[in-house]
Structure formats: structure tokens, C-alpha cells
CSV table of C-alpha atoms and ligand atoms in Angstrom, one decimal:
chain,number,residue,atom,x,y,z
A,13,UNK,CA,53.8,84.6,6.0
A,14,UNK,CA,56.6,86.1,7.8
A,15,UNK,CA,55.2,88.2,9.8
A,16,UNK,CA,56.6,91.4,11.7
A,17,UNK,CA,54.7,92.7,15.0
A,18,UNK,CA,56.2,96.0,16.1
A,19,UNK,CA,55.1,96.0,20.0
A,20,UNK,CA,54.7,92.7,20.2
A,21,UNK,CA,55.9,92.6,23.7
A,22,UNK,CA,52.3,95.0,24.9
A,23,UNK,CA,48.7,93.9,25.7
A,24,UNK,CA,47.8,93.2,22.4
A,25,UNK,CA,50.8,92.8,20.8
A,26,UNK,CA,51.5,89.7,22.5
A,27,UNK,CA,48.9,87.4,22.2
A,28,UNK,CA,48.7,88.8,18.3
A,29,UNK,CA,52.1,87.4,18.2
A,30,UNK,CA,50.9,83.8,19.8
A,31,UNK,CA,47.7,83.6,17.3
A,32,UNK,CA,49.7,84.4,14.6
A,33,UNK,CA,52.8,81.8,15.2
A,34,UNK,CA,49.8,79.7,16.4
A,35,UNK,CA,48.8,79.6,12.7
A,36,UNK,CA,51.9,78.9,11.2
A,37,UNK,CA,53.2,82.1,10.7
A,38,UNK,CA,57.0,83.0,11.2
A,39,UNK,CA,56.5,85.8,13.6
A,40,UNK,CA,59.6,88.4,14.5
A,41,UNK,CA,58.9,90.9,17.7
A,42,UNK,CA,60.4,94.0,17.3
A,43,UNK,CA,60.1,96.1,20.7
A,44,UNK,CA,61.6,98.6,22.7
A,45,UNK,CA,60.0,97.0,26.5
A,46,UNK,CA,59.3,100.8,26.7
A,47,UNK,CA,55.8,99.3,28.3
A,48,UNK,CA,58.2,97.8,31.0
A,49,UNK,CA,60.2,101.3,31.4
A,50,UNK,CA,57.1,102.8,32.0
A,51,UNK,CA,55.7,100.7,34.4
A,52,UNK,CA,58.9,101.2,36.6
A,53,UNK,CA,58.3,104.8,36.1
A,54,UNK,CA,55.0,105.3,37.6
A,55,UNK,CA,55.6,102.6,40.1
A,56,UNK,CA,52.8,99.7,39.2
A,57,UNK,CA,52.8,96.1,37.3
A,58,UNK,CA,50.6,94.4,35.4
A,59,UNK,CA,48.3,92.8,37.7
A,60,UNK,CA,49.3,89.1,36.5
A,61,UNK,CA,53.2,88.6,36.4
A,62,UNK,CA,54.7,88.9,33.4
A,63,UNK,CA,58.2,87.3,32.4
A,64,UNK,CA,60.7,88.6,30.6
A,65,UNK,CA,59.9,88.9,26.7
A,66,UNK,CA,62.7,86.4,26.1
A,67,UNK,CA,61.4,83.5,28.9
A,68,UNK,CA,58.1,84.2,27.2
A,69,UNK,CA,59.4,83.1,24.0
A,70,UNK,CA,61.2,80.3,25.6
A,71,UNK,CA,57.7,78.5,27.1
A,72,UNK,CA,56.0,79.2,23.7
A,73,UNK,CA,58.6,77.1,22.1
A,74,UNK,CA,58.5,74.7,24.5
A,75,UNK,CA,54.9,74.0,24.7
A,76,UNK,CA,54.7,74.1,21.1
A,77,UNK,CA,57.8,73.5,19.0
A,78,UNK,CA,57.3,76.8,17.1
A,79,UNK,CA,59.8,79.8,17.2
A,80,UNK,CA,58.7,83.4,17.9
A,81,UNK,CA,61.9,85.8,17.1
A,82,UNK,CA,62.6,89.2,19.2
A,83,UNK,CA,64.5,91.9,18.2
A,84,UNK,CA,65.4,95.2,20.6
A,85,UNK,CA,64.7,98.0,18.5
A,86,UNK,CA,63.1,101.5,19.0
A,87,UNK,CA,61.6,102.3,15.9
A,88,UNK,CA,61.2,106.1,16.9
A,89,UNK,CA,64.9,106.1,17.8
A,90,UNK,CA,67.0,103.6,15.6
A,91,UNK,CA,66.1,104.2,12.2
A,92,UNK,CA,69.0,103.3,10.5
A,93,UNK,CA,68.8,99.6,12.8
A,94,UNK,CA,64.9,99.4,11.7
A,95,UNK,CA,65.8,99.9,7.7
A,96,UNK,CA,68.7,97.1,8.0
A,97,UNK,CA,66.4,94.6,9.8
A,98,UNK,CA,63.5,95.2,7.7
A,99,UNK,CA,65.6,95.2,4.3
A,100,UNK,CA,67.8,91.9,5.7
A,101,UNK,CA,64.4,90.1,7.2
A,102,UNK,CA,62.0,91.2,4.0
A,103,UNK,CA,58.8,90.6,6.0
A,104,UNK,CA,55.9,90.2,4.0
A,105,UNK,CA,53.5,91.6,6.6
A,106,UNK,CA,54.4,94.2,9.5
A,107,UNK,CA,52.0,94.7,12.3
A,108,UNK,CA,52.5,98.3,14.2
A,109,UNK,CA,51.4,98.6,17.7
A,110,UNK,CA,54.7,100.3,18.5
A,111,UNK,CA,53.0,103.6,19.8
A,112,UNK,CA,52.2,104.4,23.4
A,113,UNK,CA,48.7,104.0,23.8
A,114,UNK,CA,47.2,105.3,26.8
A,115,UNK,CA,45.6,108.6,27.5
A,116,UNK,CA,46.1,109.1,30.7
A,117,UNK,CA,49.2,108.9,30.8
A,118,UNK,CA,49.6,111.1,27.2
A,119,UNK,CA,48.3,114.2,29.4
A,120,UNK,CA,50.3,113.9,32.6
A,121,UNK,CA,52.6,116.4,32.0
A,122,UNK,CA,54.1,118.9,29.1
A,123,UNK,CA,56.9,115.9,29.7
A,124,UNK,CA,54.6,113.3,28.6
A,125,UNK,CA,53.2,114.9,25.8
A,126,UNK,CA,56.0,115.2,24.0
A,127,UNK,CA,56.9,112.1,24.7
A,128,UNK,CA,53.7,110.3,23.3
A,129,UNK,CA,54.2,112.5,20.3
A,130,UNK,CA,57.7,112.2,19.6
A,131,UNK,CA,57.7,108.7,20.1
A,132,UNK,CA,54.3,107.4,17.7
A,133,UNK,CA,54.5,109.8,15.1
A,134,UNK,CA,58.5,109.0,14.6
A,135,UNK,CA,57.7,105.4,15.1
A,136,UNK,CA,55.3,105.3,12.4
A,137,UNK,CA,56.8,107.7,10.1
A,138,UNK,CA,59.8,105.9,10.3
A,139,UNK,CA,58.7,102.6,9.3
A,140,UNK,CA,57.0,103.8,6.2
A,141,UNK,CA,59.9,106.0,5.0
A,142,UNK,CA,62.1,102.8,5.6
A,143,UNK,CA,59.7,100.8,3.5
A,144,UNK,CA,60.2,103.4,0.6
A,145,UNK,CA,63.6,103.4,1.0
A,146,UNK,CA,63.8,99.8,0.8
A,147,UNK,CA,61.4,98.9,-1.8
A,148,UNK,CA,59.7,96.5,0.3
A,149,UNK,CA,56.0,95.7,-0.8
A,150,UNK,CA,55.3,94.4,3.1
A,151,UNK,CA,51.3,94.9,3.8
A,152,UNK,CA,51.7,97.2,7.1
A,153,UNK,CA,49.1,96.5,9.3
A,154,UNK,CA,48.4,99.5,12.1
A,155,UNK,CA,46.6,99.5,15.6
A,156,UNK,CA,44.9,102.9,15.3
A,157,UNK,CA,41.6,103.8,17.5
A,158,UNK,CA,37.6,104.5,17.2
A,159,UNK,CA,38.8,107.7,18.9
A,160,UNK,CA,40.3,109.6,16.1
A,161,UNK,CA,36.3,109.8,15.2
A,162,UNK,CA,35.8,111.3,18.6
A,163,UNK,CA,32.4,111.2,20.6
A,164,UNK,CA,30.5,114.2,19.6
A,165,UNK,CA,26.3,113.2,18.8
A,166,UNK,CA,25.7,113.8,15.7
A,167,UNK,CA,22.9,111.1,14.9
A,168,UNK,CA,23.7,109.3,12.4
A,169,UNK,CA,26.4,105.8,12.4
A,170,UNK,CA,30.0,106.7,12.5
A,171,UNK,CA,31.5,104.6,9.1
A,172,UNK,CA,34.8,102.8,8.5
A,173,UNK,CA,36.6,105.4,7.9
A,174,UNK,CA,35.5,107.5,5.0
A,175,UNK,CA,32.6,110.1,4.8
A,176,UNK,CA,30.7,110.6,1.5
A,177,UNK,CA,30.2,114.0,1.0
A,178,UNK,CA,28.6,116.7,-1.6
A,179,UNK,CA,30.9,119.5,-2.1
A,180,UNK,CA,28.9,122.3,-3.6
A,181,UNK,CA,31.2,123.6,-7.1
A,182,UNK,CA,31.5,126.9,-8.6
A,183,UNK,CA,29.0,125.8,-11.3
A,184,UNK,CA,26.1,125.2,-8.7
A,185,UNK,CA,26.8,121.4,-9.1
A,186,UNK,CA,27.5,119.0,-6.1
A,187,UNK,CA,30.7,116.8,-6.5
A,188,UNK,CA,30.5,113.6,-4.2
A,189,UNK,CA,33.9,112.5,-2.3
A,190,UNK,CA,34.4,110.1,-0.1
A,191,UNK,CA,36.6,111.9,2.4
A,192,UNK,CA,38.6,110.5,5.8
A,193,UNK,CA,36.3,111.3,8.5
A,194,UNK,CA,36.7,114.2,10.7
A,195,UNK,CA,39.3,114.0,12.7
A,196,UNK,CA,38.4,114.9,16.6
A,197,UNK,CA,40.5,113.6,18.6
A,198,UNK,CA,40.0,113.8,23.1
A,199,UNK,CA,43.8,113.3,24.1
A,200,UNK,CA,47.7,114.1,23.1
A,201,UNK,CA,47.5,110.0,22.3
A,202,UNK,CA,44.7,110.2,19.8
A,203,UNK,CA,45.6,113.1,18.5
A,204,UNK,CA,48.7,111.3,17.5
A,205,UNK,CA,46.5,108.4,16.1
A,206,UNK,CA,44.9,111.2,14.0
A,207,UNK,CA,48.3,112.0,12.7
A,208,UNK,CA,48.8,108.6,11.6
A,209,UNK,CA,46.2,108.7,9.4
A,210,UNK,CA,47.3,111.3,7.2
A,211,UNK,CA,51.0,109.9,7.2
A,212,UNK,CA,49.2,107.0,5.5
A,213,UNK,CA,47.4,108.5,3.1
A,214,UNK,CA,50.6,110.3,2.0
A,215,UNK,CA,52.6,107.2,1.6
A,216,UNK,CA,49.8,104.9,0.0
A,217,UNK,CA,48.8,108.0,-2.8
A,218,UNK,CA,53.1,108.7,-3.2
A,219,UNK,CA,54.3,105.6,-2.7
A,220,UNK,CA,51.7,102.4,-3.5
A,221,UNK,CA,52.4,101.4,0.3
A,222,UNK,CA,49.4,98.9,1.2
A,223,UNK,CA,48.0,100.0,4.4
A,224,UNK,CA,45.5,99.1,6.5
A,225,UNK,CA,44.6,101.3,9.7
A,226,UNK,CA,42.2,99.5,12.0
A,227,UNK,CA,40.5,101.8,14.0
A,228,UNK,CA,39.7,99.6,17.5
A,229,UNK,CA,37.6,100.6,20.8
A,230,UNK,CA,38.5,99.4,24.3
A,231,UNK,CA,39.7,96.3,24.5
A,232,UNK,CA,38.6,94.0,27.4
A,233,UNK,CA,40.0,90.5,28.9
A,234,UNK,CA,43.3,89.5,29.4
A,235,UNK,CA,43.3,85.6,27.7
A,236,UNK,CA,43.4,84.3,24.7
A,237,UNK,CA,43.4,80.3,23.4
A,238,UNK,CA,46.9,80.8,23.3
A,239,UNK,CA,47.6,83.0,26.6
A,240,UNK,CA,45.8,80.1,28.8
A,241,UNK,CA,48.4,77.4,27.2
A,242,UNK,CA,51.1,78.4,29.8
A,243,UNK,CA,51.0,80.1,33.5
A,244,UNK,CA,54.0,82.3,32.3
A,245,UNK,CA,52.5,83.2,28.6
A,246,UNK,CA,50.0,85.1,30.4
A,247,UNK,CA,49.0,88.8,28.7
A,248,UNK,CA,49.6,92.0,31.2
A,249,UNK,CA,46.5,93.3,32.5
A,250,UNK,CA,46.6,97.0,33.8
A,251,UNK,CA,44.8,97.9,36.3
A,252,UNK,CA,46.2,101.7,37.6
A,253,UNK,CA,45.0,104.4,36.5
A,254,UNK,CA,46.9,105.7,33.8
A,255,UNK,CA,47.1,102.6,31.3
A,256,UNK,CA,44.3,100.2,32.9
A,257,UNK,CA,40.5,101.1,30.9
A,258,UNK,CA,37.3,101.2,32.1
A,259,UNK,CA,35.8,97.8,31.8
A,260,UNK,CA,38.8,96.0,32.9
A,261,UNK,CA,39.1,98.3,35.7
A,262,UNK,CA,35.7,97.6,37.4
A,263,UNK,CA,36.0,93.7,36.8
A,264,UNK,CA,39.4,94.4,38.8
A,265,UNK,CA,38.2,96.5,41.6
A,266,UNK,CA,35.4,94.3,41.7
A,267,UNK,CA,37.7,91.7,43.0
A,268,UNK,CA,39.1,93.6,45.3
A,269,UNK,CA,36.4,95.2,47.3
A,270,UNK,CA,37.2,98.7,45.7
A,271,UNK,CA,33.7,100.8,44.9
A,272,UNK,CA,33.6,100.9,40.8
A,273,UNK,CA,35.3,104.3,39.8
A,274,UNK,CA,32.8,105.8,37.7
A,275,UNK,CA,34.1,109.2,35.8
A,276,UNK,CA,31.2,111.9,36.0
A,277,UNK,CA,27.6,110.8,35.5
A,278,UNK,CA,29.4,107.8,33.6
A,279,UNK,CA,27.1,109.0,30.6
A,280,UNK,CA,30.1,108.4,28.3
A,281,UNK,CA,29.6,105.7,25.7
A,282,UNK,CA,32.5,103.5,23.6
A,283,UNK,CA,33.1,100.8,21.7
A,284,UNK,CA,34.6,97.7,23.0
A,285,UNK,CA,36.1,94.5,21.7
A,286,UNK,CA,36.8,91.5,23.6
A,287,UNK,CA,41.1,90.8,23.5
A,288,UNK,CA,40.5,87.3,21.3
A,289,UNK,CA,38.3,89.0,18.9
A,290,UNK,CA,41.2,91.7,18.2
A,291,UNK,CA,43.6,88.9,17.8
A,292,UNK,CA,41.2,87.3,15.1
A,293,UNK,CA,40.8,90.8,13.7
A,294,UNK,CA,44.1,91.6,13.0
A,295,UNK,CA,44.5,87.6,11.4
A,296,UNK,CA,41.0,88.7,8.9
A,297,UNK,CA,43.1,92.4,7.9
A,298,UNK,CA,46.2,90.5,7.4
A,299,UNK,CA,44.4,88.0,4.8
A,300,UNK,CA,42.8,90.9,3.0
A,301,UNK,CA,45.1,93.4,2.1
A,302,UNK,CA,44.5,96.3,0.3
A,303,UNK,CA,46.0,96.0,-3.7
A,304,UNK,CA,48.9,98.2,-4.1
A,305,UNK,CA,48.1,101.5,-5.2
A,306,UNK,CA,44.5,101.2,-3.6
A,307,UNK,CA,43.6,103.5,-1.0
A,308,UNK,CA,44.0,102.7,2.8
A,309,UNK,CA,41.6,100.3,3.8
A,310,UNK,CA,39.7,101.0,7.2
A,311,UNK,CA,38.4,98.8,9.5
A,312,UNK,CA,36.5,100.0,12.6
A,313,UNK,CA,37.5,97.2,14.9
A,314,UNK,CA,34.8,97.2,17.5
A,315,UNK,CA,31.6,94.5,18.6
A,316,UNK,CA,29.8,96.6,20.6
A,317,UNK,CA,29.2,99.9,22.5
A,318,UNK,CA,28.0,100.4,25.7
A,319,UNK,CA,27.5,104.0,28.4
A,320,UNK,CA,30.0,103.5,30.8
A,321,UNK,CA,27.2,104.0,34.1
A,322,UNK,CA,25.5,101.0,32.1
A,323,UNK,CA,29.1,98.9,32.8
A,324,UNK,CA,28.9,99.4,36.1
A,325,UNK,CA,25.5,98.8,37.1
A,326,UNK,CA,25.9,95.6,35.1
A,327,UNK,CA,29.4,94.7,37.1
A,328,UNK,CA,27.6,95.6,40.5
A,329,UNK,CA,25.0,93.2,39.6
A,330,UNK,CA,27.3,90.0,38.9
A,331,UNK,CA,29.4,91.0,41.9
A,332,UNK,CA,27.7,93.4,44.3
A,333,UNK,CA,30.9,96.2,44.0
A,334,UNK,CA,30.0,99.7,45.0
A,335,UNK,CA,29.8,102.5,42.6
A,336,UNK,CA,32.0,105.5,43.2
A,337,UNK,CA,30.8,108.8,41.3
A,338,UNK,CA,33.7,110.6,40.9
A,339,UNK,CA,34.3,113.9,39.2
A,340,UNK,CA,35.9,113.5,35.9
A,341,UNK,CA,39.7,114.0,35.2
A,342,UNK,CA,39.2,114.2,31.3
A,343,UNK,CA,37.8,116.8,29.4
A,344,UNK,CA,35.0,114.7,27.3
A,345,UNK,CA,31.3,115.2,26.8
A,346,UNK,CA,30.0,113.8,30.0
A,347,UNK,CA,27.2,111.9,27.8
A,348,UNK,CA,27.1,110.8,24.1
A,349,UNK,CA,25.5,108.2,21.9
A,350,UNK,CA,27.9,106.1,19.4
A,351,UNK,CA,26.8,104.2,16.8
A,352,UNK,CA,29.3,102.6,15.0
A,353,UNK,CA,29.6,100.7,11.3
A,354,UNK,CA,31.4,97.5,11.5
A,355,UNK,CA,30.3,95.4,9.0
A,356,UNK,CA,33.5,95.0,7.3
A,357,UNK,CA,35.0,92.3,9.8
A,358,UNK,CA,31.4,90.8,10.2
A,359,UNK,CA,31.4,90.2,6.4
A,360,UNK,CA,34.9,88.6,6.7
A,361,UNK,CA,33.4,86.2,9.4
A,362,UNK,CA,33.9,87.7,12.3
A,363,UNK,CA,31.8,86.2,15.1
A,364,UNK,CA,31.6,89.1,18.1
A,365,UNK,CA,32.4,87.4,21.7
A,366,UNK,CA,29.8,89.6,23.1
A,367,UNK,CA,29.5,90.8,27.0
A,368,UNK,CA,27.9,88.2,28.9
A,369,UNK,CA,28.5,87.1,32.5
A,370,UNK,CA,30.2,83.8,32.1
A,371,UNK,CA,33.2,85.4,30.6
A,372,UNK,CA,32.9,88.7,32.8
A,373,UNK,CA,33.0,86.8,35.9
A,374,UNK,CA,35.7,84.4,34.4
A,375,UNK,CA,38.1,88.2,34.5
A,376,UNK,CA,36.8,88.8,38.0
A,377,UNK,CA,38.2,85.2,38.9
A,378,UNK,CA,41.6,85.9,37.6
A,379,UNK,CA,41.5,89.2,39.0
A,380,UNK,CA,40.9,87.5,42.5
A,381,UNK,CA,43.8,85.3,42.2
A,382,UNK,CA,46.6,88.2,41.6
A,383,UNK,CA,44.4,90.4,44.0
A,384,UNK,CA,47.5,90.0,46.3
A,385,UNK,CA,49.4,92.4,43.7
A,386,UNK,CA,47.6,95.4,43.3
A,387,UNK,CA,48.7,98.6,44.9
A,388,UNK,CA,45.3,99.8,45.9
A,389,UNK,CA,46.5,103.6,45.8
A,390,UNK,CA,47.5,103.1,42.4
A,391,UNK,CA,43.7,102.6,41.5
A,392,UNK,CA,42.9,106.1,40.9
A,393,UNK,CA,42.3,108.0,37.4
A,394,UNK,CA,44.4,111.3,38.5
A,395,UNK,CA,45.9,112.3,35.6
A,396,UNK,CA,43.5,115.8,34.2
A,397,UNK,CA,43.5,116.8,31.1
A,398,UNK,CA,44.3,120.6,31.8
A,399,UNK,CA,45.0,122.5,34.9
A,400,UNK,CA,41.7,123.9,35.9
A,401,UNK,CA,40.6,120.4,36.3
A,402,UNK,CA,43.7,119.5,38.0
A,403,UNK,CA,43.0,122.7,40.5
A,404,UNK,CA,39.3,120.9,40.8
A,405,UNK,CA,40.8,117.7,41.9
A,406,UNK,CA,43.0,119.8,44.6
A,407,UNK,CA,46.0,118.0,42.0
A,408,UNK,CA,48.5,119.0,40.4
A,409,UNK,CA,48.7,118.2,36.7
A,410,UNK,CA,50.8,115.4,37.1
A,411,UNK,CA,48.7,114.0,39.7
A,412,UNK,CA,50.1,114.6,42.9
A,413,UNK,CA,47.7,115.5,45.8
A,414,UNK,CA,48.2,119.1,46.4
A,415,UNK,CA,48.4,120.0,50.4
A,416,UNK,CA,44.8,121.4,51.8
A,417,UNK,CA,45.1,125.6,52.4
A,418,UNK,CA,42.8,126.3,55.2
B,19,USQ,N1,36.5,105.9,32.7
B,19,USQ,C1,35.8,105.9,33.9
B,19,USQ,N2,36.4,105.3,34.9
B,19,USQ,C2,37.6,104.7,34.9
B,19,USQ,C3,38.3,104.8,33.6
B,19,USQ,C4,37.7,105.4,32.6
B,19,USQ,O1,34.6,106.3,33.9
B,19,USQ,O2,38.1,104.2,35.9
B,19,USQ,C5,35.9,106.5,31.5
B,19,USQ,C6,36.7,107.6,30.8
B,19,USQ,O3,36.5,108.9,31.4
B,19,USQ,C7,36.3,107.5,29.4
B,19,USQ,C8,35.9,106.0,29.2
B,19,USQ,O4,35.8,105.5,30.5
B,19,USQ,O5,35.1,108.2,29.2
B,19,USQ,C9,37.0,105.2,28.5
B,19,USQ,O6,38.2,105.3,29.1
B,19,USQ,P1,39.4,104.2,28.9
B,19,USQ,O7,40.5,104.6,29.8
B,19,USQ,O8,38.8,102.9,29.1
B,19,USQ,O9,39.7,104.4,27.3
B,19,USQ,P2,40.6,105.4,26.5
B,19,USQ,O10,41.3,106.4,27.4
B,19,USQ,O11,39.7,106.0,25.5
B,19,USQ,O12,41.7,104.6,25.8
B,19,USQ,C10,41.6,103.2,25.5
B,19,USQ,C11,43.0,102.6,25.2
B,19,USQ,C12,43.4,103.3,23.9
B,19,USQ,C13,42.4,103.0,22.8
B,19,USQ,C14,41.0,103.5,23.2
B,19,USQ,C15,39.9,103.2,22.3
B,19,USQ,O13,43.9,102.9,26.2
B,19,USQ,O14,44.7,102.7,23.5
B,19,USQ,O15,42.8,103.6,21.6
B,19,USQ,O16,40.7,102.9,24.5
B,19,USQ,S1,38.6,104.4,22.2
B,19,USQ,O17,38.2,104.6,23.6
B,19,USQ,O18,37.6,103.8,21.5
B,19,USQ,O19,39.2,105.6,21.7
């Protein structure tokens, strides 16, 4: 197939790229770096060195004779390049991670916020209208997240997607639907995940556009089969505050002597997904696309779920870090069960890499060798998610420590 991947220069964009030119697939990146811009921005790297996306490319064709292609384009800003490279390229498969994907940094500021939502819901709006306007059948293939189900308790399994329900009619009978599940999301960047989902529906009910929204929890590790072939095909792996997430972030400051930074009580569960089980993922929802016409297909793209305290205790175990209980910049229920349906990818073959110390203390190893990199100051969560918490943390919303007044 020839393939599209729309971030293909991020943390999972990447090595989705490799697996997929791995597999024979002609694979075209089109990115913006924006990941790069923002790293400059707040001051941090990825804690292993990345090259350029273009030296990157260089090495993967030198180690292995096959071609990935890159593109500059902004797919919130250059429409007009986006529809002439889609309708000159024809792709028949477009993978969209182009969106900026991290919380944190979705909340920093009024500046931020409009930034995150400008930027994914244009991106992905964009790329469908251009499909329209192009007549091009390609299946589009989205990164979306388990958090547009949020993390209320509510007892019973969250399911891919879609919620049967009884609607009561004005006969006394109950009409079943199957309805998308209710939206709730806990940050300006999921809430933009949430309006993805109903830019899809439009297109695929108008349109016939074959979509499939995979709905993913936290992702952890850094390598993949492909990532380990090369020292300088490495994948980024955030550490700071803003983009790095939680399980990552202990096994890092695990390796570098920095107590584990626990948010609240640390009651909060998620779902997680090791980084070579997304890549697979993403190969299983391209090989079973949706027919056209059909409803978007959900996946929930998760292997496991785990309380975040439970993560900890586990990493102090392997390693002996320290625990920090710190008081929590989000605004998120401070504890909550998750129980999550996955059986889609399972029944498609998916074999979970589940949590288990060999691999764990394999990411504390790599951590160890780039230790030398991190900016220790740049380890704390500070961004809040409204002002009252900021005034808590003695912050101001963007962060910045406030001075003391004695
Ligand atoms: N947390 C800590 N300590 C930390 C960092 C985080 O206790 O040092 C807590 C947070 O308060 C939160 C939980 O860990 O309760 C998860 O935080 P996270 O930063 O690992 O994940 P999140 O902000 O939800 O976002 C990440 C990705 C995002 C993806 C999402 C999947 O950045 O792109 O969509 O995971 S999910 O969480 O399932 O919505």
C-alpha cells in the first residue's frame, strides 16, 4: 500500500512509519517538526538524541535499501499544499497523528489553548474536506485517545466506542441505538480529540469516507524491532513535564535518582499500551478497514490498565526510587476504576506485551545511558489546569514559580 503518516516525524509516528516501510509498504511523512518547535519553546529535548527527520530517513535506507519519503507540510495551515499532494500522491491509506497531543502543555496558557485547538481540529478537518474534494477513497486511519471516554466510575466496562441504549418513544416503547459514547473529556487536548469524533461521523454519514478512530491509552517504551536497528533511528522519549507521561516518567527518574512524582494520592487509573504494540495496532486497523459507507469503526487501543500509586510502588520495587506525593496540577478525580473493552485488536491477533520487569528495567537502562541529558528542573508537572490550582501551587498558570509574600 502507499501509505501516508501525517506526524510521522513524533513518538509514535515514527516508528509507525519504520513498521510499516518495514513491511513493504511505500510510506510518505507528512509533518510540520512542530514537535521540534515546541521543544525549543519550552526549553527541553527528548531524552535520547534525535536527528534530523531527513538523516533519519537517510540511515533507514541505508540499513535497509527501502525508501521512507518526507514532505514539510502543516496540514492546519496549508490546505491548498495538503489537497495537491494528496490528489498528485493518491495514497491509499493516510495515518493522522498530526495533532498536538499532550495535556499539559494544552492547558498552559489561554495562548496554548488556542493553539492545540486551532491546530488539531483544522488539521483534521482539513484532511477530510480535501479527501471530498478530491474524490480519493484513501482509508484514513486516526490516533485518537481512551480519554474522550473520560474517567468518571460508573461500574460497568467502557466499550469500543459505541453505547447501546433504550430511548424511551412517545408510544411508551423503547428504541435501542447504538450511540458514540459520552463524550467527557479532562483537558483542551482531549476535548479536541472529542471533536474529532464528530468531524468523522459527519464525513463518513455525508461523504462514505472510511474511517477508523483508534481510541489509545498511555503509551510506554521508547523501542521498537525497528528503532533498535540503528543508534540514530532511535524514537524521542519525553521526559519534562509537559509532554513526558506517567509511566515513562518514573522509569526515567528512576534512573536518575529523582523521587517518583506521584500526582495526588496517585489513585488515578489508565490504560496503557506498550509503543510496539501500537505500531502493530495501527498495521491490524490498516488491514481491516471499515467498507465505504459503513460507520466509523472504533478500536479502543489499550492492553491494560493500572492506578497510577500501583506504578510506582511497582517501579520503587525493581529500582528502589523514592516516591514523591505531590499535590495535583490537573483537575481529575483523584481515584477511579477503568475497565476497558478491547477485544477487537485481541480478535485480530493482537498479543499484549504486558508490564513485566525485564522490559521495565530494559527503559530504566536506556534511561541511565542519556541520564547525562536531562535537565533535572525540567522534571516537574507545573502546568494547572485552572488558576485556583495554579494559586495552590504558589504558580502562575503558565507555570512559573510565583515569588513568596511574607
Ligand atoms: N501523573 C502523575 N505523575 C506524573 C505524570 C502524570 O501522577 O508525573 C498522572 C496524571 O495526573 C494523570 C495520569 O498520571 O492522572 C496520566 O497522565 P499522563 O501525562 O501520563 O497522560 P495524559 O495526560 O492523559 O496523556 C497521555 C498522552 C495523550 C494520550 C493519553 C491517553 O500524552 O496523548 O491521549 O495519554 S489517556 O490517558 O488514556 O487519555
Amino acid at each position: 500500500m502507499k501509505i501516508a503518516v501525517m506526524g510521522g516525524d513524533g513518538f509514535v509516528g515514527w516508528p509507525t512509519a519504520l513498521h510499516l516501510s518495514d513491511a513493504g509498504h511505500d510510506v510518505h511523512i507528512l509533518d510540520n517538526l512542530s514537535r521540534r518547535w515546541i521543544d525549543t519553546e519550552l526549553g527541553v529535548q527528548s531524552l535520547t538524541p534525535m536527528d534530523s527527520i531527513q538523516e533519519r530517513t537517510r540511515i533507514w535506507h541505508a540499513e535497509t535499501g527501502r525508501r521512507i519519503h518526507f514532505h514539510l507540510i502543516d496540514l492546519a495551515r496549508d490546505y491548498d499544499l495538503l489537497k495537491t499532494w494528496l490528489n498528485e500522491h493518491r495514497p491509499d491509506a493516510i495515518i493522522h497523528f498530526a495533532e498536538q497531543r499532550a495535556a499539559p502543555y494544552s492547558m498552559k496558557s489561554d495562548r496554548h489553548k488556542n493553539y492545540t485547538v486551532n491546530n488539531n481540529v483544522s488539521a483534521t478537518h482539513n484532511l477530510l474536506n480535501a479527501l471530498v474534494e478530491i474524490g480519493l477513497d484513501a482509508h484514513l486511519v486516526h490516533l485518537g485517545t481512551m480519554g474522550v471516554y473520560g474517567y468518571s466510575t460508573v461500574g460497568a466496562a467502557i466499550p469500543e466506542g459505541y453505547l447501546p441504549v433504550g430511548i424511551e418513544t412517545v408510544d411508551g416503547d423503547i428504541a435501542s441505538q447504538e450511540i458514540l459514547y459520552p463524550a467527557n473529556p479532562g483537558s483542551i487536548y482531549h476535548m479536541t480529540k472529542c471533536l474529532d469524533q464528530l468531524l468523522f461521523q459527519f464525513y463518513a454519514k455525508n461523504d462514505g469516507l472510511r474511517v477508523t478512530d483508534l481510541h489509545q491509552g498511555i503509551v510506554w517504551g521508547t523501542h521498537t524491532a525497528q528503532t533498535r536497528l540503528h543508534p540514530q533511528l532511535v524514537n524521542r522519549f519525553d521526559y519534562d513535564g509537559d509532554y513526558g507521561t506517567v509511566l515513562n516518567r518514573f522509569l526515567i527518574q528512576a534512573a536518575i535518582d529523582y523521587p517518583l512524582t506521584v500526582h495526588g494520592t496517585g489513585g488515578q487509573t489508565r490504560a496503557f499500551i506498550h509503543i510496539q504494540d501500537s505500531v502493530r495496532c495501527i498495521e491490524i486497523a490498516l488491514n481491516n478497514p471499515p467498507a465505504r459507507g459503513a460507520r466509523v469503526e472504533i478500536f479502543n487501543q489499550m492492553t491494560e490498565t493500572h492506578r497510577v500509586r500501583d506504578l510506582a510502588q511497582m517501579i520503587s520495587n525493581i529500582t528502589g526510587a523514592d516516591i514523591a506525593w505531590l499535590p495535583n496540577p490537573r483537575k481529575e478525580a483523584p481515584e477511579n476504576d477503568l475497565i476497558v473493552r478491547n477485544e477487537k485488536f485481541r480478535g485480530l491477533g493482537l498479543a499484549p506485551t504486558t508490564l513485566e520487569n525485564g522490559l521495565l528495567s530494559e527503559i530504566v537502562d536506556v534511561a541511565k545511558k542519556f541520564a547525562y541529558r536531562v535537565d533535572r528542573s525540567r522534571v516537574p508537572a507545573v502546568s494547572a489546569w485552572t488558576r485556583d490550582i495554579a494559586r495552590t501551587l504558589n504558580r502562575d498558570p503558565e507555570g512559573k514559580m510565583l515569588k513568596s509574600v511574607s
